[in-house]
CSV table of N, CA and C in Angstrom, one decimal:
chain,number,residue,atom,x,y,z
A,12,UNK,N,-305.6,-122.8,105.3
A,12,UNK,CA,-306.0,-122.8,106.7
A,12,UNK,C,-305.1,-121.8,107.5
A,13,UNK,N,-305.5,-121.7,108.2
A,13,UNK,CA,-304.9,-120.4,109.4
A,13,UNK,C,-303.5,-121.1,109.8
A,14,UNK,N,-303.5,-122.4,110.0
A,14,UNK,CA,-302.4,-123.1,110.4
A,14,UNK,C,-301.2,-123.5,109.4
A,15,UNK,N,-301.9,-123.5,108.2
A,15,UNK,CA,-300.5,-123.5,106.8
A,15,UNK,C,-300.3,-122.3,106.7
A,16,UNK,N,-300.7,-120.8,107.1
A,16,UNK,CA,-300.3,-119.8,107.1
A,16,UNK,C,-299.3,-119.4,108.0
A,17,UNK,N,-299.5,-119.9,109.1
A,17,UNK,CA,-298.7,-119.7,110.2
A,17,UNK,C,-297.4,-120.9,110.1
A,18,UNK,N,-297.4,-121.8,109.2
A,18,UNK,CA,-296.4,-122.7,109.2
A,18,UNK,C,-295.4,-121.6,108.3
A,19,UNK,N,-296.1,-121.2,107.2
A,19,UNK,CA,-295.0,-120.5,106.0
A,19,UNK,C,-294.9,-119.3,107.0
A,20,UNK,N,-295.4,-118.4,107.3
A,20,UNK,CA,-295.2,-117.4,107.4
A,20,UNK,C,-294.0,-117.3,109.1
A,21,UNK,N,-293.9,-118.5,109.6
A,21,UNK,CA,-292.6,-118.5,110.8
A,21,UNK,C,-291.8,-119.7,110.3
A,22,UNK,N,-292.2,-119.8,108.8
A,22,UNK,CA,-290.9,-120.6,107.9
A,22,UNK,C,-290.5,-122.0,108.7
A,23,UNK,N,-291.3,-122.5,109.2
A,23,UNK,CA,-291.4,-124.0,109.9
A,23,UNK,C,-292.1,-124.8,109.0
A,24,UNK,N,-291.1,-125.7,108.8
A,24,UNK,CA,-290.8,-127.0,108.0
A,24,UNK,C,-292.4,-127.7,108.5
A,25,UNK,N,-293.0,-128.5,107.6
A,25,UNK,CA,-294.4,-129.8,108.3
A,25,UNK,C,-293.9,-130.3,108.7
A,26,UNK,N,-293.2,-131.1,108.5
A,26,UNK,CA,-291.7,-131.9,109.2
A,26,UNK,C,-291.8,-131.7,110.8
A,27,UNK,N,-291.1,-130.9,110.6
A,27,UNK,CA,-290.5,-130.6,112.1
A,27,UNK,C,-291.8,-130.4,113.0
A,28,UNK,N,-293.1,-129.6,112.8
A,28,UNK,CA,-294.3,-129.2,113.4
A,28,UNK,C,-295.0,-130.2,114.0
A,29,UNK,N,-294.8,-131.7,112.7
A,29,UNK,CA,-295.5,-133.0,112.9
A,29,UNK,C,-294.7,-133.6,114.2
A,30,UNK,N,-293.4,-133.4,114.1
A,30,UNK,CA,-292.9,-134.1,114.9
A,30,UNK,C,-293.0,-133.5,116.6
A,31,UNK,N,-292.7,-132.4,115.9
A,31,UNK,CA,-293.2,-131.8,117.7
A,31,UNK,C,-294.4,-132.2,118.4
A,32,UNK,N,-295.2,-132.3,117.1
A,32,UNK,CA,-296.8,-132.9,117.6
A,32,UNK,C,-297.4,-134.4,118.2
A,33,UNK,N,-296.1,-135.1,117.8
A,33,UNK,CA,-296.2,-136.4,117.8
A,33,UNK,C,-297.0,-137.2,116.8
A,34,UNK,N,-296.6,-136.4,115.4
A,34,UNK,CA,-297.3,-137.0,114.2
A,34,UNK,C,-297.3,-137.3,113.1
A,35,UNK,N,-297.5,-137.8,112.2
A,35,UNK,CA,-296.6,-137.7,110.9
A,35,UNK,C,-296.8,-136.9,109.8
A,36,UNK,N,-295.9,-136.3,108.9
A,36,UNK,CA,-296.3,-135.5,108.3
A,36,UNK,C,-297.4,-135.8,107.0
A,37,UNK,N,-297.6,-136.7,106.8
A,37,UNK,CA,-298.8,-137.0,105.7
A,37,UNK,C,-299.6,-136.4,107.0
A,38,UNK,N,-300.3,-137.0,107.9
A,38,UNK,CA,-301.4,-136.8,109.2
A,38,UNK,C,-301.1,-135.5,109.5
A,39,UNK,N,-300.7,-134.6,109.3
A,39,UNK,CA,-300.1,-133.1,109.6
A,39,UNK,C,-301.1,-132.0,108.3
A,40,UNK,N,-300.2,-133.1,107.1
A,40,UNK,CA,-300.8,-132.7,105.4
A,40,UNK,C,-302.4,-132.4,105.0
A,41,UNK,N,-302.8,-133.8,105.8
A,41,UNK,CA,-304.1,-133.9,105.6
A,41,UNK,C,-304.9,-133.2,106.7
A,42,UNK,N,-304.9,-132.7,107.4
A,42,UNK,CA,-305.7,-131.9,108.5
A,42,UNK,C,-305.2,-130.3,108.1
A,43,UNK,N,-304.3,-130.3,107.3
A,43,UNK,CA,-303.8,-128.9,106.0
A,43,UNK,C,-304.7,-128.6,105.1
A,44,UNK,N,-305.3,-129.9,105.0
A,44,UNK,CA,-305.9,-129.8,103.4
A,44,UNK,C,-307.4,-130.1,103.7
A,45,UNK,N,-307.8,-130.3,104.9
A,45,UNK,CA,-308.9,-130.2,105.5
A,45,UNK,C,-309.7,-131.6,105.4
A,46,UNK,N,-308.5,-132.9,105.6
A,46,UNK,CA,-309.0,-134.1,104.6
A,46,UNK,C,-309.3,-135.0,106.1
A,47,UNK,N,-308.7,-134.2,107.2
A,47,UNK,CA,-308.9,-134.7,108.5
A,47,UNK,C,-309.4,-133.8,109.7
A,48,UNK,N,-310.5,-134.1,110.4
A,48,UNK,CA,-311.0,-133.0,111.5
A,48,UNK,C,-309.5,-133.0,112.7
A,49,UNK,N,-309.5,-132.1,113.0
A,49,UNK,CA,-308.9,-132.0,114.7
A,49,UNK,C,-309.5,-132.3,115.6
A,50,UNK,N,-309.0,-133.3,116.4
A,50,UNK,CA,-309.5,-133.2,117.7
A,50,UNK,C,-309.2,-132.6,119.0
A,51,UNK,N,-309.7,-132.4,119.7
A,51,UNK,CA,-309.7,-131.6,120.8
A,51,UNK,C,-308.6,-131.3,121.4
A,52,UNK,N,-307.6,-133.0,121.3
A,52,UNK,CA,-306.2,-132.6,122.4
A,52,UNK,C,-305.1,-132.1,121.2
A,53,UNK,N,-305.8,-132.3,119.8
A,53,UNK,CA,-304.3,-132.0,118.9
A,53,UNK,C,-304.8,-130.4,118.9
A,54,UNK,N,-305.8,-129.9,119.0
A,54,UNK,CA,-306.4,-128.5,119.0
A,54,UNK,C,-305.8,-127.4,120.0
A,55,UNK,N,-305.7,-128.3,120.9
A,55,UNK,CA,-305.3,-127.5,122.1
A,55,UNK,C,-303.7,-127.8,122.0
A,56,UNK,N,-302.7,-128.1,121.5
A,56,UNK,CA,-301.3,-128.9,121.2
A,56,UNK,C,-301.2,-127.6,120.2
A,57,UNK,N,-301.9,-127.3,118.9
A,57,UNK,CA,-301.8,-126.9,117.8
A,57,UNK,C,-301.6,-125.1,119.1
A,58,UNK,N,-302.8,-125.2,119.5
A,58,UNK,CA,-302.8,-123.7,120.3
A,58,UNK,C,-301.8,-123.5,120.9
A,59,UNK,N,-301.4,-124.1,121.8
A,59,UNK,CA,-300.1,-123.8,122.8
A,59,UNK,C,-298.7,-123.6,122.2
A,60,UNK,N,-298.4,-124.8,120.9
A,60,UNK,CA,-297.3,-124.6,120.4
A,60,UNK,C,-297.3,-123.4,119.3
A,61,UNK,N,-298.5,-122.8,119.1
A,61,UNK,CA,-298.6,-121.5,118.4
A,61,UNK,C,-299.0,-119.9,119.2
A,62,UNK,N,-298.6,-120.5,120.4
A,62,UNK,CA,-299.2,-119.4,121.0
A,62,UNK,C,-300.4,-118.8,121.5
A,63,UNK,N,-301.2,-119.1,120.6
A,63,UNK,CA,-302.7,-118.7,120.5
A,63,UNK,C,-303.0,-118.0,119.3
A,64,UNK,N,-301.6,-118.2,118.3
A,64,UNK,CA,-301.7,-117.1,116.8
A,64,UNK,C,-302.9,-118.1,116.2
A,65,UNK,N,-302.9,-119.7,116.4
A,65,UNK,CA,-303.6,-120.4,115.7
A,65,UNK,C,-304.8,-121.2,116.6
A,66,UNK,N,-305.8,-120.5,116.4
A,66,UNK,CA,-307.4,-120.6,117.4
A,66,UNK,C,-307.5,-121.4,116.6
A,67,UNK,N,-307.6,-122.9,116.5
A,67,UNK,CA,-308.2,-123.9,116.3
A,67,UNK,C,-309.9,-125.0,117.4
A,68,UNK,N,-309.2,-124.1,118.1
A,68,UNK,CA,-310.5,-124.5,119.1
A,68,UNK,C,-311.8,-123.7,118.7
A,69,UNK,N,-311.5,-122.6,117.9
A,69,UNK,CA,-312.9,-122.1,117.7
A,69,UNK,C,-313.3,-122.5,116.4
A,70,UNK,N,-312.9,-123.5,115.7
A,70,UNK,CA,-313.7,-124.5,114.9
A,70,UNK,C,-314.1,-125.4,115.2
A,71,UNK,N,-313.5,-125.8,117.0
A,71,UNK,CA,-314.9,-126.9,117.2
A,71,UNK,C,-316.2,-126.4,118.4
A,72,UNK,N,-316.6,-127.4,118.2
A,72,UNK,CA,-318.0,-127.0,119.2
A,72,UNK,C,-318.1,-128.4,120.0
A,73,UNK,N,-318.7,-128.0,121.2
A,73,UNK,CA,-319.5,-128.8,122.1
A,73,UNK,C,-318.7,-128.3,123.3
A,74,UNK,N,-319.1,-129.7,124.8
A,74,UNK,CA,-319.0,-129.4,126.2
A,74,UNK,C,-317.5,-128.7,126.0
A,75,UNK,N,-316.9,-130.0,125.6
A,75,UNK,CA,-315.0,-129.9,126.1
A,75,UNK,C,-314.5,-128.5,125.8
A,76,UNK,N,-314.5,-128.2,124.3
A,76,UNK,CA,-314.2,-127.2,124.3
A,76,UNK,C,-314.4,-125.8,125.2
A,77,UNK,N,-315.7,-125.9,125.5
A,77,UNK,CA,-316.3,-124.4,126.7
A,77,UNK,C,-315.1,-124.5,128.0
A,78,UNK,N,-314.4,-125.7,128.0
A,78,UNK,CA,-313.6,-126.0,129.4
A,78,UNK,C,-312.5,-125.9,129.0
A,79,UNK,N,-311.9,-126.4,128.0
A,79,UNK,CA,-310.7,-126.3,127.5
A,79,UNK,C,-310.4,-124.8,127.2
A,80,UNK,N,-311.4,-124.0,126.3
A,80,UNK,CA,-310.3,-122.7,126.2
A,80,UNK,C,-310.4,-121.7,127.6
A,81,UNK,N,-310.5,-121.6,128.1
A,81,UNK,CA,-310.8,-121.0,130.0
A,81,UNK,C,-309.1,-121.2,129.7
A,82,UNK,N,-309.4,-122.9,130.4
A,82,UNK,CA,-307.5,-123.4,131.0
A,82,UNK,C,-306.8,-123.0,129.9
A,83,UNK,N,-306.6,-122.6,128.7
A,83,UNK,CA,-305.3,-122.3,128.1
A,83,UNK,C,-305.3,-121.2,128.5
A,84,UNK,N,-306.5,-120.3,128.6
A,84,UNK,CA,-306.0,-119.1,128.6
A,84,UNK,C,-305.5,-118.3,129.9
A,85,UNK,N,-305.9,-119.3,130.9
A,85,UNK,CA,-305.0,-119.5,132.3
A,85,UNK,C,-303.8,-119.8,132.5
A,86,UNK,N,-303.7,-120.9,132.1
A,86,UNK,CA,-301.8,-121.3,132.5
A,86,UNK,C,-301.6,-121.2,131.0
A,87,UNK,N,-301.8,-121.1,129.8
A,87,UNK,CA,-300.6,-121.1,128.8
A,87,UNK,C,-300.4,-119.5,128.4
A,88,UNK,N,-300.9,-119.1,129.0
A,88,UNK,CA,-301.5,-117.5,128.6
A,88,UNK,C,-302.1,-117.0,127.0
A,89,UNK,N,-302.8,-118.1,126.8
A,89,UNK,CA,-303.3,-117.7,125.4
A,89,UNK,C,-305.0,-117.3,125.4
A,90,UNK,N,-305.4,-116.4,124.8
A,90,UNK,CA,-306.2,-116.0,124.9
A,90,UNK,C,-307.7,-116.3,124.6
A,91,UNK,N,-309.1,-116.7,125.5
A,91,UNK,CA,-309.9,-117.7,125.1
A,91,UNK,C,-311.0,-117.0,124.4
């Protein structure tokens, strides 16, 4: 996934990413390995603490989303 790329490739521990996230790292593992969907507020969590390297919002669909990536790309300055 785009997001175990960007973990190796800025050499960040699951560990440490989970914990930033408020999660554990099996629950980190398994949404790595595609064994768990993301939801909307860990999607937008996943975006902000990556910048916007890791678009995870544009794997999901429906209302929230259309509203959600606007505002990140307003105040977090990441790009919608």
């Amino acid at each position: 996934t785009k997001l175990k790329t960007y973990l190796i490739q800025e050499k960040i521990p699951q560990t440490a990413f989970a914990d930033t996230l408020g999660m554990s790292q099996p629950s980190l593992n398994a949404i790595l390995n595609g064994k768990t969907k993301v939801s909307v507020t860990l999607a937008v969590k996943i975006q902000g603490l990556t910048r916007g390297k890791v678009d995870v919002l544009r794997g999901l669909s429906g209302p929230v989303t259309s509203i959600v990536a606007p505002l990140l790309s307003q105040y977090m300055g990441v790009p919608s």
